[in-house]
PDB file of C-alpha atoms in Angstrom:
ATOM      1  CA  UNK A   1       2.749  20.809  -0.739  1.00  0.00           C
ATOM      2  CA  UNK A   2       3.887  17.465  -1.996  1.00  0.00           C
ATOM      3  CA  UNK A   3       4.733  17.305  -5.654  1.00  0.00           C
ATOM      4  CA  UNK A   4       6.718  15.503  -8.264  1.00  0.00           C
ATOM      5  CA  UNK A   5       7.913  17.928 -10.902  1.00  0.00           C
ATOM      6  CA  UNK A   6      10.382  18.433 -13.682  1.00  0.00           C
ATOM      7  CA  UNK A   7      12.783  21.291 -14.216  1.00  0.00           C
ATOM      8  CA  UNK A   8      12.325  21.685 -17.979  1.00  0.00           C
ATOM      9  CA  UNK A   9       9.313  21.000 -20.182  1.00  0.00           C
ATOM     10  CA  UNK A  10      11.411  20.536 -23.372  1.00  0.00           C
ATOM     11  CA  UNK A  11      14.962  19.319 -23.967  1.00  0.00           C
ATOM     12  CA  UNK A  12      16.634  19.396 -27.373  1.00  0.00           C
ATOM     13  CA  UNK A  13      19.839  17.437 -27.995  1.00  0.00           C
ATOM     14  CA  UNK A  14      21.951  16.524 -30.979  1.00  0.00           C
ATOM     15  CA  UNK A  15      21.999  12.932 -32.111  1.00  0.00           C
ATOM     16  CA  UNK A  16      24.900  11.137 -30.461  1.00  0.00           C
ATOM     17  CA  UNK A  17      25.072  13.486 -27.481  1.00  0.00           C
ATOM     18  CA  UNK A  18      24.145  12.488 -23.956  1.00  0.00           C
ATOM     19  CA  UNK A  19      20.780  13.622 -22.535  1.00  0.00           C
ATOM     20  CA  UNK A  20      20.032  14.441 -18.925  1.00  0.00           C
ATOM     21  CA  UNK A  21      16.437  14.748 -17.763  1.00  0.00           C
ATOM     22  CA  UNK A  22      15.806  15.990 -14.249  1.00  0.00           C
ATOM     23  CA  UNK A  23      13.049  15.494 -11.710  1.00  0.00           C
ATOM     24  CA  UNK A  24      12.455  16.921  -8.240  1.00  0.00           C
ATOM     25  CA  UNK A  25      10.329  15.472  -5.488  1.00  0.00           C
ATOM     26  CA  UNK A  26       9.320  16.924  -2.152  1.00  0.00           C
ATOM     27  CA  UNK A  27       8.371  13.963   0.033  1.00  0.00           C
ATOM     28  CA  UNK A  28      11.352  12.521   1.871  1.00  0.00           C
ATOM     29  CA  UNK A  29       9.268   9.397   2.588  1.00  0.00           C
ATOM     30  CA  UNK A  30       9.253   8.437  -1.099  1.00  0.00           C
ATOM     31  CA  UNK A  31      11.136   5.172  -1.453  1.00  0.00           C
ATOM     32  CA  UNK A  32      10.764   4.012  -5.033  1.00  0.00           C
ATOM     33  CA  UNK A  33      11.166   5.914  -8.286  1.00  0.00           C
ATOM     34  CA  UNK A  34      10.494   4.980 -11.903  1.00  0.00           C
ATOM     35  CA  UNK A  35      11.251   6.567 -15.256  1.00  0.00           C
ATOM     36  CA  UNK A  36       8.820   6.077 -18.110  1.00  0.00           C
ATOM     37  CA  UNK A  37       9.028   6.935 -21.802  1.00  0.00           C
ATOM     38  CA  UNK A  38       5.847   7.852 -23.656  1.00  0.00           C
ATOM     39  CA  UNK A  39       5.660   8.118 -27.432  1.00  0.00           C
ATOM     40  CA  UNK A  40       2.838   9.990 -29.099  1.00  0.00           C
ATOM     41  CA  UNK A  41      -0.477   8.145 -28.907  1.00  0.00           C
ATOM     42  CA  UNK A  42       0.924   5.306 -26.816  1.00  0.00           C
ATOM     43  CA  UNK A  43       1.050   4.325 -23.180  1.00  0.00           C
ATOM     44  CA  UNK A  44       4.097   4.940 -20.964  1.00  0.00           C
ATOM     45  CA  UNK A  45       6.856   2.384 -21.309  1.00  0.00           C
ATOM     46  CA  UNK A  46       8.941   1.371 -18.282  1.00  0.00           C
ATOM     47  CA  UNK A  47      12.596   2.372 -18.652  1.00  0.00           C
ATOM     48  CA  UNK A  48      14.305   1.924 -15.305  1.00  0.00           C
ATOM     49  CA  UNK A  49      13.589   2.096 -11.590  1.00  0.00           C
ATOM     50  CA  UNK A  50      15.556   2.785  -8.436  1.00  0.00           C
ATOM     51  CA  UNK A  51      14.921   2.228  -4.759  1.00  0.00           C
ATOM     52  CA  UNK A  52      15.729   4.791  -2.090  1.00  0.00           C
ATOM     53  CA  UNK A  53      18.560   2.670  -0.673  1.00  0.00           C
ATOM     54  CA  UNK A  54      20.496   3.191  -3.923  1.00  0.00           C
ATOM     55  CA  UNK A  55      22.181   6.260  -5.444  1.00  0.00           C
ATOM     56  CA  UNK A  56      22.689   4.993  -8.962  1.00  0.00           C
ATOM     57  CA  UNK A  57      21.416   2.315 -11.257  1.00  0.00           C
ATOM     58  CA  UNK A  58      22.405   1.549 -14.821  1.00  0.00           C
ATOM     59  CA  UNK A  59      20.555  -0.059 -17.678  1.00  0.00           C
ATOM     60  CA  UNK A  60      21.182  -0.304 -21.371  1.00  0.00           C
ATOM     61  CA  UNK A  61      22.278   3.223 -22.411  1.00  0.00           C
ATOM     62  CA  UNK A  62      20.414   4.691 -19.428  1.00  0.00           C
ATOM     63  CA  UNK A  63      21.472   5.628 -15.918  1.00  0.00           C
ATOM     64  CA  UNK A  64      19.281   6.890 -13.099  1.00  0.00           C
ATOM     65  CA  UNK A  65      20.806   8.945 -10.293  1.00  0.00           C
ATOM     66  CA  UNK A  66      19.072   9.605  -6.997  1.00  0.00           C
ATOM     67  CA  UNK A  67      20.157  12.368  -4.632  1.00  0.00           C
ATOM     68  CA  UNK A  68      18.070  12.027  -1.492  1.00  0.00           C
ATOM     69  CA  UNK A  69      19.724  15.007   0.189  1.00  0.00           C
ATOM     70  CA  UNK A  70      18.249  17.454  -2.304  1.00  0.00           C
ATOM     71  CA  UNK A  71      15.351  15.203  -3.376  1.00  0.00           C
ATOM     72  CA  UNK A  72      16.473  15.060  -6.964  1.00  0.00           C
ATOM     73  CA  UNK A  73      16.263  12.338  -9.587  1.00  0.00           C
ATOM     74  CA  UNK A  74      17.845  12.322 -13.040  1.00  0.00           C
ATOM     75  CA  UNK A  75      17.773  10.117 -16.110  1.00  0.00           C
ATOM     76  CA  UNK A  76      20.854  10.057 -18.306  1.00  0.00           C
ATOM     77  CA  UNK A  77      20.632   8.676 -21.837  1.00  0.00           C
ATOM     78  CA  UNK A  78      23.934   7.931 -23.527  1.00  0.00           C
ATOM     79  CA  UNK A  79      24.456   8.490 -27.263  1.00  0.00           C
ATOM     80  CA  UNK A  80      20.934   9.786 -27.807  1.00  0.00           C
ATOM     81  CA  UNK A  81      19.222   8.423 -30.914  1.00  0.00           C
ATOM     82  CA  UNK A  82      16.223   9.663 -32.925  1.00  0.00           C
ATOM     83  CA  UNK A  83      14.177   6.818 -31.466  1.00  0.00           C
ATOM     84  CA  UNK A  84      14.670   8.358 -28.023  1.00  0.00           C
ATOM     85  CA  UNK A  85      12.425  11.287 -28.962  1.00  0.00           C
ATOM     86  CA  UNK A  86       9.456  11.092 -26.594  1.00  0.00           C
ATOM     87  CA  UNK A  87       8.056  12.486 -23.358  1.00  0.00           C
ATOM     88  CA  UNK A  88       9.806  11.214 -20.243  1.00  0.00           C
ATOM     89  CA  UNK A  89       8.032  10.980 -16.893  1.00  0.00           C
ATOM     90  CA  UNK A  90       9.360  10.330 -13.446  1.00  0.00           C
ATOM     91  CA  UNK A  91       7.067   8.673 -10.940  1.00  0.00           C
ATOM     92  CA  UNK A  92       7.311   7.921  -7.239  1.00  0.00           C
ATOM     93  CA  UNK A  93       5.564   5.822  -4.670  1.00  0.00           C
ATOM     94  CA  UNK A  94       4.721   7.010  -1.224  1.00  0.00           C
ATOM     95  CA  UNK A  95       3.901   4.449   1.424  1.00  0.00           C
ATOM     96  CA  UNK A  96       0.506   5.823   2.390  1.00  0.00           C
ATOM     97  CA  UNK A  97      -0.786   2.379   3.285  1.00  0.00           C
ATOM     98  CA  UNK A  98      -2.942   2.164   0.207  1.00  0.00           C
ATOM     99  CA  UNK A  99      -1.400   0.009  -2.462  1.00  0.00           C
ATOM    100  CA  UNK A 100       1.156   0.705  -5.149  1.00  0.00           C
ATOM    101  CA  UNK A 101       0.033   4.263  -5.894  1.00  0.00           C
ATOM    102  CA  UNK A 102       2.383   6.133  -8.198  1.00  0.00           C
ATOM    103  CA  UNK A 103       2.533   9.918  -8.427  1.00  0.00           C
ATOM    104  CA  UNK A 104       3.696  11.211 -11.808  1.00  0.00           C
ATOM    105  CA  UNK A 105       5.463  14.380 -12.828  1.00  0.00           C
ATOM    106  CA  UNK A 106       4.246  16.438 -15.786  1.00  0.00           C
ATOM    107  CA  UNK A 107       6.886  15.145 -18.199  1.00  0.00           C
ATOM    108  CA  UNK A 108       9.807  16.427 -20.301  1.00  0.00           C
ATOM    109  CA  UNK A 109       9.654  16.381 -24.082  1.00  0.00           C
ATOM    110  CA  UNK A 110      12.981  15.143 -25.466  1.00  0.00           C
ATOM    111  CA  UNK A 111      13.684  16.195 -29.054  1.00  0.00           C
ATOM    112  CA  UNK A 112      16.632  14.673 -30.885  1.00  0.00           C
ATOM    113  CA  UNK A 113      18.055  16.822 -33.670  1.00  0.00           C
ATOM    114  CA  UNK A 114      19.839  15.145 -36.571  1.00  0.00           C
TER     115      UNK A 114
ATOM    116  CA  UNK B   1       2.760 -12.120 -26.139  1.00  0.00           C
ATOM    117  CA  UNK B   2       1.832 -11.040 -22.632  1.00  0.00           C
ATOM    118  CA  UNK B   3       0.530  -7.547 -22.222  1.00  0.00           C
ATOM    119  CA  UNK B   4      -2.275  -5.124 -21.530  1.00  0.00           C
ATOM    120  CA  UNK B   5      -4.965  -4.534 -24.125  1.00  0.00           C
ATOM    121  CA  UNK B   6      -7.191  -1.485 -24.065  1.00  0.00           C
ATOM    122  CA  UNK B   7     -10.180  -1.048 -26.323  1.00  0.00           C
ATOM    123  CA  UNK B   8     -11.436   0.793 -28.174  1.00  0.00           C
ATOM    124  CA  UNK B   9      -8.538   3.044 -29.197  1.00  0.00           C
ATOM    125  CA  UNK B  10     -10.935   5.939 -29.852  1.00  0.00           C
ATOM    126  CA  UNK B  11     -14.348   6.474 -28.235  1.00  0.00           C
ATOM    127  CA  UNK B  12     -16.965   9.172 -28.554  1.00  0.00           C
ATOM    128  CA  UNK B  13     -19.566  10.010 -25.949  1.00  0.00           C
ATOM    129  CA  UNK B  14     -22.838  11.846 -26.313  1.00  0.00           C
ATOM    130  CA  UNK B  15     -24.206  14.123 -23.627  1.00  0.00           C
ATOM    131  CA  UNK B  16     -25.808  12.160 -20.785  1.00  0.00           C
ATOM    132  CA  UNK B  17     -24.360   8.860 -21.935  1.00  0.00           C
ATOM    133  CA  UNK B  18     -22.322   6.359 -19.959  1.00  0.00           C
ATOM    134  CA  UNK B  19     -19.436   4.687 -21.788  1.00  0.00           C
ATOM    135  CA  UNK B  20     -17.253   1.758 -20.757  1.00  0.00           C
ATOM    136  CA  UNK B  21     -13.560   1.392 -21.521  1.00  0.00           C
ATOM    137  CA  UNK B  22     -12.133  -2.099 -21.622  1.00  0.00           C
ATOM    138  CA  UNK B  23      -8.819  -3.214 -20.086  1.00  0.00           C
ATOM    139  CA  UNK B  24      -7.596  -6.808 -20.259  1.00  0.00           C
ATOM    140  CA  UNK B  25      -4.238  -8.208 -19.121  1.00  0.00           C
ATOM    141  CA  UNK B  26      -2.718 -11.665 -19.536  1.00  0.00           C
ATOM    142  CA  UNK B  27       0.289 -11.020 -17.299  1.00  0.00           C
ATOM    143  CA  UNK B  28      -1.322 -12.731 -14.302  1.00  0.00           C
ATOM    144  CA  UNK B  29      -0.920  -9.492 -12.349  1.00  0.00           C
ATOM    145  CA  UNK B  30      -2.958  -9.015  -9.188  1.00  0.00           C
ATOM    146  CA  UNK B  31      -3.147  -5.210  -9.283  1.00  0.00           C
ATOM    147  CA  UNK B  32      -4.702  -2.998 -11.948  1.00  0.00           C
ATOM    148  CA  UNK B  33      -5.063   0.770 -12.290  1.00  0.00           C
ATOM    149  CA  UNK B  34      -6.834   3.432 -14.307  1.00  0.00           C
ATOM    150  CA  UNK B  35      -5.287   6.818 -15.033  1.00  0.00           C
ATOM    151  CA  UNK B  36      -6.413   9.899 -16.856  1.00  0.00           C
ATOM    152  CA  UNK B  37      -3.976  12.009 -18.885  1.00  0.00           C
ATOM    153  CA  UNK B  38      -4.760  15.536 -20.057  1.00  0.00           C
ATOM    154  CA  UNK B  39      -2.588  17.458 -22.545  1.00  0.00           C
ATOM    155  CA  UNK B  40       0.679  18.655 -21.046  1.00  0.00           C
ATOM    156  CA  UNK B  41      -0.028  16.971 -17.747  1.00  0.00           C
ATOM    157  CA  UNK B  42       1.071  13.905 -15.887  1.00  0.00           C
ATOM    158  CA  UNK B  43      -1.098  10.902 -15.169  1.00  0.00           C
ATOM    159  CA  UNK B  44      -3.742  11.127 -12.457  1.00  0.00           C
ATOM    160  CA  UNK B  45      -5.082   8.030 -10.698  1.00  0.00           C
ATOM    161  CA  UNK B  46      -8.813   7.353 -11.041  1.00  0.00           C
ATOM    162  CA  UNK B  47      -9.268   3.916  -9.453  1.00  0.00           C
ATOM    163  CA  UNK B  48      -7.094   0.962  -8.555  1.00  0.00           C
ATOM    164  CA  UNK B  49      -7.612  -2.649  -7.599  1.00  0.00           C
ATOM    165  CA  UNK B  50      -5.143  -4.695  -5.596  1.00  0.00           C
ATOM    166  CA  UNK B  51      -7.019  -7.965  -5.957  1.00  0.00           C
ATOM    167  CA  UNK B  52     -10.128  -9.450  -7.540  1.00  0.00           C
ATOM    168  CA  UNK B  53     -13.443  -8.180  -6.152  1.00  0.00           C
ATOM    169  CA  UNK B  54     -11.754  -5.241  -4.457  1.00  0.00           C
ATOM    170  CA  UNK B  55     -11.005  -1.687  -5.622  1.00  0.00           C
ATOM    171  CA  UNK B  56     -10.312   1.746  -4.161  1.00  0.00           C
ATOM    172  CA  UNK B  57     -10.801   5.317  -5.289  1.00  0.00           C
ATOM    173  CA  UNK B  58      -7.824   7.236  -6.550  1.00  0.00           C
ATOM    174  CA  UNK B  59      -7.353  10.984  -6.626  1.00  0.00           C
ATOM    175  CA  UNK B  60     -10.061  11.815  -9.193  1.00  0.00           C
ATOM    176  CA  UNK B  61     -12.736   9.084  -8.865  1.00  0.00           C
ATOM    177  CA  UNK B  62     -15.801  11.338  -9.110  1.00  0.00           C
ATOM    178  CA  UNK B  63     -17.853  10.568 -12.225  1.00  0.00           C
ATOM    179  CA  UNK B  64     -16.209   7.178 -12.778  1.00  0.00           C
ATOM    180  CA  UNK B  65     -16.958   3.604 -11.730  1.00  0.00           C
ATOM    181  CA  UNK B  66     -15.106   0.305 -12.020  1.00  0.00           C
ATOM    182  CA  UNK B  67     -15.540  -3.404 -11.390  1.00  0.00           C
ATOM    183  CA  UNK B  68     -13.043  -6.232 -10.864  1.00  0.00           C
ATOM    184  CA  UNK B  69     -14.935  -9.487 -11.254  1.00  0.00           C
ATOM    185  CA  UNK B  70     -12.063 -11.261 -12.986  1.00  0.00           C
ATOM    186  CA  UNK B  71      -8.316 -11.049 -12.404  1.00  0.00           C
ATOM    187  CA  UNK B  72      -7.592 -10.221 -16.025  1.00  0.00           C
ATOM    188  CA  UNK B  73     -10.251  -7.540 -16.513  1.00  0.00           C
ATOM    189  CA  UNK B  74     -10.753  -4.063 -15.035  1.00  0.00           C
ATOM    190  CA  UNK B  75     -13.341  -2.066 -17.031  1.00  0.00           C
ATOM    191  CA  UNK B  76     -13.833   1.657 -16.404  1.00  0.00           C
ATOM    192  CA  UNK B  77     -17.211   3.342 -16.869  1.00  0.00           C
ATOM    193  CA  UNK B  78     -17.262   7.076 -17.508  1.00  0.00           C
ATOM    194  CA  UNK B  79     -20.657   8.207 -16.292  1.00  0.00           C
ATOM    195  CA  UNK B  80     -22.707  11.230 -17.271  1.00  0.00           C
ATOM    196  CA  UNK B  81     -21.723  12.744 -13.916  1.00  0.00           C
ATOM    197  CA  UNK B  82     -18.186  13.276 -15.279  1.00  0.00           C
ATOM    198  CA  UNK B  83     -18.582  16.740 -16.791  1.00  0.00           C
ATOM    199  CA  UNK B  84     -15.178  16.919 -18.464  1.00  0.00           C
ATOM    200  CA  UNK B  85     -14.500  13.404 -19.766  1.00  0.00           C
ATOM    201  CA  UNK B  86     -12.386  14.309 -22.789  1.00  0.00           C
ATOM    202  CA  UNK B  87      -8.961  12.820 -22.078  1.00  0.00           C
ATOM    203  CA  UNK B  88      -6.553   9.970 -22.774  1.00  0.00           C
ATOM    204  CA  UNK B  89      -7.306   7.031 -20.469  1.00  0.00           C
ATOM    205  CA  UNK B  90      -4.568   4.604 -19.522  1.00  0.00           C
ATOM    206  CA  UNK B  91      -4.844   1.242 -17.834  1.00  0.00           C
ATOM    207  CA  UNK B  92      -1.910  -0.342 -16.016  1.00  0.00           C
ATOM    208  CA  UNK B  93      -1.127  -3.457 -14.026  1.00  0.00           C
ATOM    209  CA  UNK B  94       1.534  -4.615 -11.592  1.00  0.00           C
ATOM    210  CA  UNK B  95       2.472  -7.958 -10.100  1.00  0.00           C
ATOM    211  CA  UNK B  96       0.977  -6.954  -6.770  1.00  0.00           C
ATOM    212  CA  UNK B  97      -0.535  -3.947  -5.070  1.00  0.00           C
ATOM    213  CA  UNK B  98       2.341  -3.735  -2.638  1.00  0.00           C
ATOM    214  CA  UNK B  99       4.623  -0.760  -3.119  1.00  0.00           C
ATOM    215  CA  UNK B 100       7.911  -0.865  -5.002  1.00  0.00           C
ATOM    216  CA  UNK B 101       6.535  -2.566  -8.082  1.00  0.00           C
ATOM    217  CA  UNK B 102       6.716  -1.135 -11.620  1.00  0.00           C
ATOM    218  CA  UNK B 103       3.411  -0.644 -13.370  1.00  0.00           C
ATOM    219  CA  UNK B 104       3.040  -1.656 -16.994  1.00  0.00           C
ATOM    220  CA  UNK B 105       0.686   0.250 -19.282  1.00  0.00           C
ATOM    221  CA  UNK B 106      -1.638  -0.378 -22.198  1.00  0.00           C
ATOM    222  CA  UNK B 107      -1.739   1.950 -25.202  1.00  0.00           C
ATOM    223  CA  UNK B 108      -4.738   3.921 -24.024  1.00  0.00           C
ATOM    224  CA  UNK B 109      -8.216   4.947 -25.110  1.00  0.00           C
ATOM    225  CA  UNK B 110      -8.865   8.479 -26.305  1.00  0.00           C
ATOM    226  CA  UNK B 111     -12.335   9.649 -25.273  1.00  0.00           C
ATOM    227  CA  UNK B 112     -13.993  12.648 -26.888  1.00  0.00           C
ATOM    228  CA  UNK B 113     -17.374  14.350 -26.585  1.00  0.00           C
ATOM    229  CA  UNK B 114     -19.693  14.549 -29.584  1.00  0.00           C
TER     230      UNK B 114
END
């Protein structure tokens, strides 16, 4: 069935290293993808988005890569810092004709080790 | 500052009681959303509203009700028919209800059963 999922529930990285968080989706009709960061006890915070007509998009210290052939999305964080420790979610929209409905993955916990 | 305000931060419900969660935004966004988050899971859509005086059921609407009488407000009522209401509830808004728009979140209300 259709799903938005993540390969790993937990990712541990050393401070200063680069982090790569992965996400898989199954619906080839998905045309918009978002990465969110959620800290404990808070709401998700928008990080970066990408549309299906793009393969790559860069922000400040973050890069999102989209591979439509294998339906794979990744978030790369450069020079990971302790403040990056959080749960990261990918989300997608599917044009079902009913508004801006996002479908979320289950999240990856990023732990930054000093 | 513009943003989304959810209140209260913590809420307790007795058996057979209805409770209402508040969500207010001053971003002038047309669309608003309610999600439920359970431990270790992604967000699931309860209800959404693309415009004032209009709303649609999401994936898990049973046991919940909403209203959208004002653009800036989208309260969620958890009724006694919701048999497992303990969760973290998140409200979000976006500029419009058309796809390809990022949603921005409040900091949530944690509901527990007494």
